[in-house]
Amino acid sequence: MRQLCQLLVDYVSAGHFEVYEQLIREGQAFDDKQGLEQARQLYKDIDKTTDIAVDFNDKYQETDDLSSLVSDLSQLGEALESRFSSEDQMIALLHTAHKNQLA
């Protein structure tokens, strides 16, 4: 459980402090105002999932009580599914959309 929590925190941290920043810089480099605005909206959705992941981590780093694990994992799984979708959309908006402009 602790290893899962650590991987979860590493994943959400990498998104916030590395990947999203790189995508925003790419959108700015291409002066993609529309893509950046849509990305801001997606980021709000992603941020909500971060809260769920951090809450899960905080709870299970501090306890060995697994009585609510099934429901907590279900909520986490739904949040991650939403996050993956929003991340895919952000990548499409700020990275994939500009691949033809690099030539």
CSV table of C-alpha atoms in Angstrom, one decimal:
chain,number,residue,atom,x,y,z
A,1,MET,CA,0.0,0.0,0.0
A,2,ARG,CA,2.8,2.4,0.9
A,3,GLN,CA,4.5,1.7,-2.5
A,4,LEU,CA,1.2,2.4,-4.3
A,5,CYS,CA,0.9,5.7,-2.4
A,6,GLN,CA,4.4,6.7,-3.3
A,7,LEU,CA,3.9,5.9,-7.0
A,8,LEU,CA,0.6,7.8,-6.9
A,9,VAL,CA,2.3,10.9,-5.4
A,10,ASP,CA,5.2,10.7,-7.9
A,11,TYR,CA,2.7,10.5,-10.8
A,12,VAL,CA,0.6,13.5,-9.8
A,13,SER,CA,3.7,15.5,-8.9
A,14,ALA,CA,5.4,14.8,-12.3
A,15,GLY,CA,2.3,16.0,-14.0
A,16,HIS,CA,2.0,19.3,-12.1
A,17,PHE,CA,5.7,20.2,-11.9
A,18,GLU,CA,7.0,18.9,-15.1
A,19,VAL,CA,4.6,17.7,-17.9
A,20,TYR,CA,2.0,20.4,-17.6
A,21,GLU,CA,4.6,23.2,-17.4
A,22,GLN,CA,6.2,21.9,-20.6
A,23,LEU,CA,2.9,21.7,-22.4
A,24,ILE,CA,2.1,25.3,-21.3
A,25,ARG,CA,5.5,26.5,-22.6
A,26,GLU,CA,4.9,24.8,-25.9
A,27,GLY,CA,1.4,26.4,-26.3
A,28,GLN,CA,3.0,29.8,-25.4
A,29,ALA,CA,5.8,29.2,-28.0
A,30,PHE,CA,3.2,28.7,-30.7
A,31,ASP,CA,1.1,31.6,-29.3
A,32,ASP,CA,-1.9,29.2,-29.1
A,33,LYS,CA,-4.3,31.3,-27.1
A,34,GLN,CA,-7.3,29.1,-27.7
A,35,GLY,CA,-5.3,25.9,-26.8
A,36,LEU,CA,-4.0,27.6,-23.6
A,37,GLU,CA,-7.5,28.7,-22.5
A,38,GLN,CA,-8.9,25.2,-23.1
A,39,ALA,CA,-5.9,23.7,-21.2
A,40,ARG,CA,-6.7,26.0,-18.2
A,41,GLN,CA,-10.1,24.5,-18.0
A,42,LEU,CA,-8.7,21.0,-18.3
A,43,TYR,CA,-6.2,21.8,-15.6
A,44,LYS,CA,-9.1,22.7,-13.2
A,45,ASP,CA,-10.5,19.2,-13.8
A,46,ILE,CA,-7.0,17.6,-13.3
A,47,ASP,CA,-6.5,19.6,-10.1
A,48,LYS,CA,-9.7,18.0,-8.6
A,49,THR,CA,-8.3,14.6,-9.2
A,50,THR,CA,-5.0,15.6,-7.5
A,51,ASP,CA,-6.9,16.3,-4.4
A,52,ILE,CA,-8.5,12.8,-4.4
A,53,ALA,CA,-5.1,11.2,-5.0
A,54,VAL,CA,-3.4,13.2,-2.2
A,55,ASP,CA,-6.3,12.5,0.2
A,56,PHE,CA,-5.9,8.7,-0.6
A,57,ASN,CA,-2.2,8.9,0.0
A,58,ASP,CA,-2.6,10.8,3.3
A,59,LYS,CA,-5.1,8.3,4.6
A,60,TYR,CA,-3.2,5.2,3.7
A,61,GLN,CA,0.2,6.4,4.6
A,62,GLU,CA,-1.0,6.9,8.2
A,63,THR,CA,-3.1,3.8,8.8
A,64,ASP,CA,-3.2,0.1,8.5
A,65,ASP,CA,-7.1,0.1,8.6
A,66,LEU,CA,-8.2,-1.1,5.2
A,67,SER,CA,-11.9,-1.3,6.0
A,68,SER,CA,-12.8,1.4,3.4
A,69,LEU,CA,-10.1,0.5,0.9
A,70,VAL,CA,-12.5,-0.9,-1.7
A,71,SER,CA,-14.6,2.2,-1.9
A,72,ASP,CA,-11.6,4.5,-1.7
A,73,LEU,CA,-9.9,2.6,-4.5
A,74,SER,CA,-13.1,2.9,-6.6
A,75,GLN,CA,-13.2,6.6,-6.1
A,76,LEU,CA,-9.5,6.9,-6.9
A,77,GLY,CA,-9.9,4.8,-10.0
A,78,GLU,CA,-12.7,7.0,-11.3
A,79,ALA,CA,-10.6,10.1,-10.6
A,80,LEU,CA,-7.6,8.7,-12.4
A,81,GLU,CA,-9.8,7.7,-15.4
A,82,SER,CA,-11.0,11.3,-15.6
A,83,ARG,CA,-7.5,12.6,-15.1
A,84,PHE,CA,-6.1,10.4,-18.0
A,85,SER,CA,-8.8,11.7,-20.3
A,86,SER,CA,-8.1,15.4,-19.4
A,87,GLU,CA,-4.3,14.8,-19.8
A,88,ASP,CA,-4.8,13.2,-23.2
A,89,GLN,CA,-6.9,16.2,-24.3
A,90,MET,CA,-4.2,18.6,-23.0
A,91,ILE,CA,-1.5,16.8,-24.8
A,92,ALA,CA,-3.6,16.9,-28.0
A,93,LEU,CA,-4.3,20.6,-27.6
A,94,LEU,CA,-0.8,21.8,-26.7
A,95,HIS,CA,1.6,19.3,-28.2
A,96,THR,CA,0.1,17.1,-31.0
A,97,ALA,CA,-1.7,20.1,-32.5
A,98,HIS,CA,1.6,21.8,-33.3
A,99,LYS,CA,3.6,18.8,-34.6
A,100,ASN,CA,3.1,20.0,-38.3
A,101,GLN,CA,4.4,23.5,-37.4
A,102,LEU,CA,7.8,22.1,-36.4
A,103,ALA,CA,8.9,21.3,-39.9
